Structures are given as structure tokens and as C-alpha cells.
Amino acid sequence: MSSSRSVGSNGSVDPRSKHFWTTRDMPPQDGKVVIVTGASSGMGWYCAQALAEHGAHVIIAARSLERCQSAASLIKETGVRGKVDAMHLDLSSFRSIVDFAKEFKARKLPLHTLVNNAGVFLVPFDHTQEGFETTVGINYFGHFLLTHLLMDKLKETGPGSRVVSMASLFELLGSVNWSDLEGKSAKESGLFEYSSSKIEIIMFVRELNKRLRGSGVEVFASQPGLVQTQLNGRKLDHGKLTSNLVDLATRVYGQRAEKASYCLQRPASDPTVDGYGGSYFSPPWLWILALNLDHAGMREPGNSLARDEAAWARLYNQTLLIVNSKLAEKGLGSIEAV
């Protein structure tokens, strides 16, 4: 994003000058309602725990309701002053996503922040219920739909509402297959599919933030570097050489999920980043090697697509057409362009 800005919209010092932000820097979150997807474990859990510790009402959303409830109970046991609830959300099913949005709205709560943290990485090859290759279907298309379905609540709650989406340092390797966004021709759910889903997330974040200017909602992207979480363990297809190499690198070099989650916590809570929508929170990196420090610094993605505004718009428009086609097939209505 532009480097010419020196003061945030609230008159604060440029947040890019703040280094080594941690949970201790988080201001009170009392009165705020936050949804964190994939928060039954790993970085999502630590992000949810930190927000609840500072007073937020956090909703943990993941595929297993039982695991969500267990994660919520664990957070409550730490003595947080905020409220923690659990809700079922399967991002591989558009029907589940639509049902989740309806159930949340039925609770008549505001929505200050949506943290799109859930994702899969190097999983066994498969497809979602809508026919997407699993990785792109969950990481990108699922969150695209969820964000649009909750946008009215975010706008209604603003100004100051936010969406934070999880990217990855592998965005450096990503590209967009314009003739096959759904992954129909994919032969595996591998590193190419993962990397592509992550640069698509960054492009979506920047296009959506551009479209939302003046609406009271801002959108951010984050990436944590290599992390020791279940994303790199239980979910891996260990029959693949790539999976084993990434798993080994993560075990040797990766950092704790709690520290890695700072890249989510800061854009979800720090008022000094108001006016910096579209920004990317990341540890410093040396090509594909992320340095395990300053996980909440504001930096630039490495992929040139992150700076191609025409490509952002093209991706957004094509994705919207695909999503609405899938929704129509199942009689689930449609979503409107932002």
C-alpha cells in the first residue's frame, strides 16, 4: 500500500513505526463482538482467548461444534472477563455457511470484527460440496461467501468494523488460474493450490477494502510465517514429499501458535490501524523464510498480484459470478457485490 501516509485517521502516530506489538499492547475490547473462524485450536484459539481476555464477546466458529464448545470452555477457565460462545461452521459447505450467517443474525448481536482464520494446508486431494478443490474452496471461496453474508452486520455496527483474513508467506509462490478458479483441473490439493488460495485472499482483501471506503468497514490481511499448529500436523497428507518437507521445516523452525497469532490480534483490535485498510500484517521475511520476530508489523506481500488493482477487480467479479451460480444451484439465494 502507499507509503506516503504518516498519520492514521484517528490522528495516531503511523502504526508502521510500532514494532514488536504483542497481546500486552491490546486495548480493552469491552462491548465488542468478534467471530473467529477455525478457533477451536492453534492461532485462532489464541486470538480468541486474547480478545476475550480483554473483554470482547468472542464466537468460536469451526466445523466440529463439540471441539468449539471444548475450546470455549478452556478459554473461560483462564478467567477471561469477556464472553465466549461456540457455533458450528463448515466452510466446505455453502449451505452451512448460509445457515451460520442466519443463526448469527438471529442472535441480534452487533458484529465489530470478523476474523477469517480457518484454513487447510496440503490435505489429501478432495473437493468441497460445491465441487471446488478443497484448499481453494475452504480457504478462499468459503470465506468470500461468509464475509459477504455478514457484511450488512459489519456495516450496521461500524464505523470501526473490521475483517481480518489469514494469508501465508506462500503467497509468494501463488498465481491465479483465470480459466479455472474452482480448481476443477487440479490433480492434488498441494502447495500450488494452497499458495494460489493465499494470494487470492490478499487480492480479495485489497479489492474489498477499496470497495468499502467510506462504509465504516476496513479489511486487512495477515500471515504468521511458519507455525507449529495442527495445520502442519494432523491435517497433512504424509504420503507426499512436499508435506513431509514442510512438516519437518515447521517442527524445526516454526514458532508457537500464541506468538504467531499476534498477526491476527493486532488488526482485529488495534485502533491505531484505523485508516490503513488493505494493509498486510506479517513478520519480516527473506524470500520464503519468515523471521520469527515482530509478527504484527505492517509490511508488503511479495507477490506482484498484490499490487495489481485490475487483477483484484477481475478476481472479485469472477468469484462473485461463481459463488452466485453455486448458491442458485442449491436454492440458497445470492449475494450482492459490495
XYZ file of C-alpha atoms in Angstrom:
338
model
C 0.000 0.000 0.000
C 1.039 3.608 -0.236
C 3.979 4.630 1.953
C 3.004 8.305 1.937
C 0.664 8.084 4.916
C 2.171 9.226 8.201
C -0.847 9.641 10.436
C -3.832 7.350 10.971
C -7.400 8.552 10.534
C -7.726 8.905 14.303
C -4.678 11.172 14.480
C -2.407 8.486 15.923
C 1.241 8.031 15.051
C 1.827 5.948 11.914
C 1.285 2.350 13.111
C 4.070 1.143 10.823
C 6.522 2.670 13.303
C 5.238 0.395 16.095
C 7.378 -2.720 16.313
C 7.056 -5.906 18.352
C 3.335 -5.493 19.100
C 2.092 -8.227 21.466
C -1.088 -9.117 23.356
C 0.072 -6.780 26.136
C -0.461 -3.869 23.721
C -4.102 -4.758 23.062
C -6.516 -2.100 24.352
C -9.783 -3.016 26.138
C -12.276 -4.771 23.860
C -15.318 -4.497 26.150
C -18.601 -4.325 24.242
C -17.157 -5.707 21.004
C -18.458 -8.840 19.292
C -15.931 -10.859 17.285
C -16.283 -14.017 15.189
C -13.105 -16.081 14.782
C -13.289 -18.955 12.301
C -11.134 -22.018 12.915
C -10.675 -21.013 16.550
C -11.071 -24.448 18.119
C -7.259 -24.751 18.221
C -3.998 -23.125 17.152
C -3.651 -19.457 16.268
C -7.402 -18.958 16.097
C -7.776 -20.186 19.668
C -5.055 -17.861 20.955
C -6.564 -14.929 19.073
C -9.984 -15.691 20.554
C -8.514 -16.105 24.031
C -6.669 -12.767 23.870
C -9.748 -10.878 22.660
C -11.933 -12.431 25.376
C -9.253 -11.698 27.969
C -9.570 -8.035 27.028
C -13.355 -8.046 27.333
C -14.718 -8.982 23.894
C -17.655 -11.305 23.265
C -15.980 -13.909 21.056
C -17.757 -16.506 18.944
C -15.633 -19.520 18.090
C -16.737 -20.960 14.743
C -15.448 -24.262 13.365
C -16.539 -27.490 11.710
C -16.830 -29.511 14.929
C -19.305 -27.980 17.370
C -18.008 -30.286 20.081
C -14.453 -29.014 19.611
C -15.740 -25.418 19.514
C -17.528 -25.922 22.817
C -14.433 -27.509 24.353
C -12.252 -24.624 23.129
C -14.724 -22.088 24.538
C -14.706 -23.870 27.898
C -10.908 -23.814 28.011
C -10.892 -20.068 27.376
C -13.470 -19.488 30.100
C -11.323 -21.491 32.520
C -8.485 -18.993 32.050
C -10.633 -16.374 33.777
C -11.333 -14.001 30.881
C -13.707 -11.128 31.524
C -15.325 -11.344 28.109
C -17.946 -13.808 26.904
C -17.174 -16.850 24.738
C -19.697 -18.802 22.631
C -19.386 -21.660 20.137
C -21.101 -22.057 16.768
C -20.892 -24.694 14.053
C -19.438 -23.564 10.713
C -18.325 -25.859 7.893
C -16.584 -23.740 5.268
C -16.640 -26.622 2.785
C -20.433 -26.309 2.529
C -22.239 -23.223 1.244
C -25.408 -24.406 2.986
C -23.565 -24.492 6.328
C -22.157 -21.012 5.726
C -25.605 -19.629 4.890
C -27.098 -21.325 7.966
C -24.313 -19.935 10.168
C -24.955 -16.366 8.970
C -28.695 -16.751 9.572
C -28.152 -18.156 13.070
C -25.742 -15.378 13.978
C -28.136 -12.680 12.772
C -30.967 -14.292 14.723
C -28.998 -13.584 17.909
C -29.462 -9.823 17.296
C -25.841 -9.070 18.104
C -23.639 -6.397 16.549
C -20.518 -7.563 14.701
C -17.401 -5.489 15.169
C -14.834 -7.888 13.733
C -14.782 -10.988 11.546
C -11.515 -12.943 11.705
C -11.272 -15.308 8.719
C -8.632 -17.581 10.219
C -9.747 -21.120 9.267
C -7.936 -22.960 6.504
C -6.449 -26.213 5.246
C -2.930 -26.963 4.017
C -1.638 -29.909 1.953
C -4.635 -32.088 2.701
C -5.494 -35.313 0.831
C -6.943 -34.454 -2.577
C -10.700 -33.934 -2.489
C -13.481 -31.483 -3.346
C -15.951 -29.447 -1.334
C -19.697 -29.960 -1.543
C -19.875 -27.296 -4.266
C -17.191 -29.034 -6.343
C -14.253 -26.758 -5.549
C -10.818 -28.272 -4.976
C -10.741 -28.487 -1.170
C -7.995 -25.953 -0.467
C -9.316 -23.125 -2.622
C -12.899 -23.998 -1.699
C -12.366 -23.622 2.045
C -9.576 -21.048 2.236
C -10.882 -18.650 -0.388
C -14.429 -19.309 -1.631
C -15.847 -20.228 1.797
C -14.597 -17.044 3.423
C -15.606 -14.954 0.396
C -19.204 -16.080 0.899
C -19.141 -15.748 4.694
C -17.756 -12.205 4.521
C -20.475 -11.092 2.103
C -23.262 -12.678 4.140
C -22.106 -10.817 7.266
C -21.284 -7.522 5.567
C -24.612 -5.918 6.458
C -23.944 -6.583 10.154
C -20.424 -5.163 9.884
C -21.699 -2.003 8.176
C -24.537 -1.653 10.658
C -22.083 -1.924 13.574
C -19.486 0.465 12.122
C -17.731 2.770 11.811
C -14.675 0.902 13.023
C -15.760 -2.593 11.968
C -13.119 -4.881 10.527
C -12.477 -8.051 8.573
C -9.139 -9.803 9.085
C -8.196 -12.644 6.723
C -5.377 -15.158 7.040
C -2.842 -15.247 4.227
C 0.532 -17.038 4.179
C 4.157 -16.463 3.277
C 3.485 -18.969 0.472
C 1.569 -16.198 -1.290
C 4.977 -15.553 -2.844
C 4.552 -18.735 -4.885
C 0.902 -18.180 -5.751
C -0.704 -17.416 -9.092
C -4.264 -17.206 -10.403
C -5.554 -19.744 -12.919
C -8.055 -17.412 -14.539
C -9.647 -20.201 -16.590
C -10.128 -22.486 -13.583
C -10.625 -20.588 -10.311
C -12.601 -23.529 -8.908
C -9.689 -25.954 -9.247
C -11.595 -28.377 -11.493
C -8.389 -29.380 -13.284
C -6.378 -29.829 -10.070
C -4.756 -33.224 -9.581
C -3.889 -32.698 -5.923
C -4.516 -30.371 -3.007
C -0.893 -29.351 -2.965
C 1.391 -26.392 -2.479
C 0.302 -24.728 -5.733
C -3.364 -24.826 -4.691
C -2.533 -23.539 -1.208
C -0.279 -20.743 -2.461
C -2.856 -19.683 -5.031
C -5.630 -19.579 -2.420
C -3.498 -17.291 -0.260
C -2.617 -14.725 -2.921
C -6.294 -14.752 -3.909
C -7.168 -13.913 -0.302
C -4.807 -10.923 -0.353
C -6.248 -9.733 -3.666
C -9.784 -10.117 -2.299
C -8.855 -8.181 0.850
C -7.481 -5.273 -1.143
C -10.326 -5.146 -3.648
C -12.950 -5.422 -0.910
C -11.306 -2.691 1.148
C -11.244 -0.416 -1.904
C -14.958 -1.020 -2.480
C -15.771 -0.393 1.190
C -14.166 3.035 1.505
C -16.480 5.317 3.420
C -18.666 2.439 4.643
C -17.194 2.200 8.165
C -15.670 -1.233 7.460
C -11.987 -1.914 6.773
C -10.334 -5.132 5.624
C -6.869 -6.472 6.494
C -4.684 -9.480 5.647
C -2.191 -11.261 7.913
C 0.383 -14.021 7.700
C 2.297 -15.615 10.601
C 5.273 -17.336 8.982
C 5.872 -20.998 9.862
C 3.817 -22.127 12.845
C 3.708 -25.261 14.966
C -0.021 -25.970 14.729
C -2.311 -28.807 13.718
C -2.493 -27.233 10.269
C 1.026 -28.609 9.768
C 0.483 -31.902 11.561
C -2.802 -33.738 11.840
C -4.181 -32.366 8.579
C -1.185 -33.190 6.380
C -1.164 -35.925 3.776
C 2.102 -37.514 4.891
C 2.281 -39.593 1.721
C 3.559 -36.519 -0.141
C 7.200 -35.459 -0.176
C 6.213 -31.776 -0.042
C 4.115 -32.379 3.053
C 6.935 -34.115 4.861
C 9.484 -31.436 3.968
C 7.180 -28.612 5.107
C 6.303 -30.525 8.265
C 9.997 -31.030 9.088
C 10.819 -27.347 8.462
C 7.897 -26.317 10.645
C 8.885 -28.582 13.506
C 12.488 -27.337 13.407
C 11.926 -23.668 12.634
C 8.278 -22.900 13.331
C 7.225 -20.822 16.337
C 4.496 -21.208 18.897
C 0.946 -20.527 17.760
C 0.448 -17.996 20.569
C 3.208 -15.738 19.255
C 2.198 -16.272 15.639
C -1.354 -15.151 16.434
C -0.196 -11.575 17.049
C -0.572 -11.006 13.287
C -4.316 -11.614 13.745
C -4.719 -9.974 17.125
C -3.365 -6.591 16.103
C -5.544 -5.836 13.056
C -8.509 -7.224 14.999
C -8.024 -4.853 17.945
C -5.543 -2.010 17.489
C -7.271 1.371 16.967
C -4.093 2.899 15.535
C -4.573 0.948 12.295
C -7.858 2.755 11.552
C -7.499 4.242 8.091
C -4.962 1.619 6.993
C -7.396 -0.869 5.489
C -5.820 -3.158 2.910
C -2.642 -3.444 4.978
C -0.744 -6.700 5.462
C 0.494 -7.811 8.885
C 3.473 -10.124 8.794
C 6.812 -10.972 10.383
C 9.777 -9.805 8.312
C 10.785 -12.333 5.675
C 13.689 -13.245 3.450
C 12.017 -14.680 0.346
C 10.243 -17.809 1.618
C 11.861 -17.717 5.067
C 9.884 -15.707 7.639
C 11.939 -14.402 10.544
C 10.323 -15.272 13.869
C 10.019 -11.784 15.318
C 7.726 -8.753 15.080
C 4.743 -10.805 13.921
C 2.376 -7.830 13.912
C 4.403 -5.406 11.814
C 2.846 -3.789 8.725
C 4.615 -4.968 5.596
C 4.025 -5.619 1.890
C 3.244 -9.003 0.320
C 5.924 -10.232 -2.056
C 3.673 -11.318 -4.919
C 3.180 -8.725 -7.676
C -0.519 -9.635 -7.888
C -0.930 -7.945 -4.502
C -0.277 -4.642 -6.299
C -2.294 -5.262 -9.477
C -5.608 -3.448 -8.959
C -7.014 -4.599 -12.292
C -6.389 -8.206 -11.266
C -8.107 -7.622 -7.909
C -11.264 -6.432 -9.625
C -11.177 -9.244 -12.185
C -10.814 -11.873 -9.440
C -13.600 -10.340 -7.361
C -16.041 -10.207 -10.267
C -15.310 -13.736 -11.456
C -15.582 -15.102 -7.920
C -18.907 -13.376 -7.363
C -20.334 -14.960 -10.521
C -19.132 -18.420 -9.491
C -20.431 -18.114 -5.928
C -23.861 -16.914 -7.040
C -24.071 -19.731 -9.574
C -23.350 -22.301 -6.846
C -25.861 -20.681 -4.486
C -28.540 -20.706 -7.172
C -27.951 -24.394 -7.869
C -28.865 -25.172 -4.256
C -31.655 -22.640 -3.916
C -29.677 -20.586 -1.397
C -30.329 -17.161 -2.874
C -27.495 -14.866 -3.919
C -25.071 -12.264 -2.642
C -24.638 -8.752 -3.981
C -21.422 -7.070 -4.980
C -20.059 -4.727 -2.339
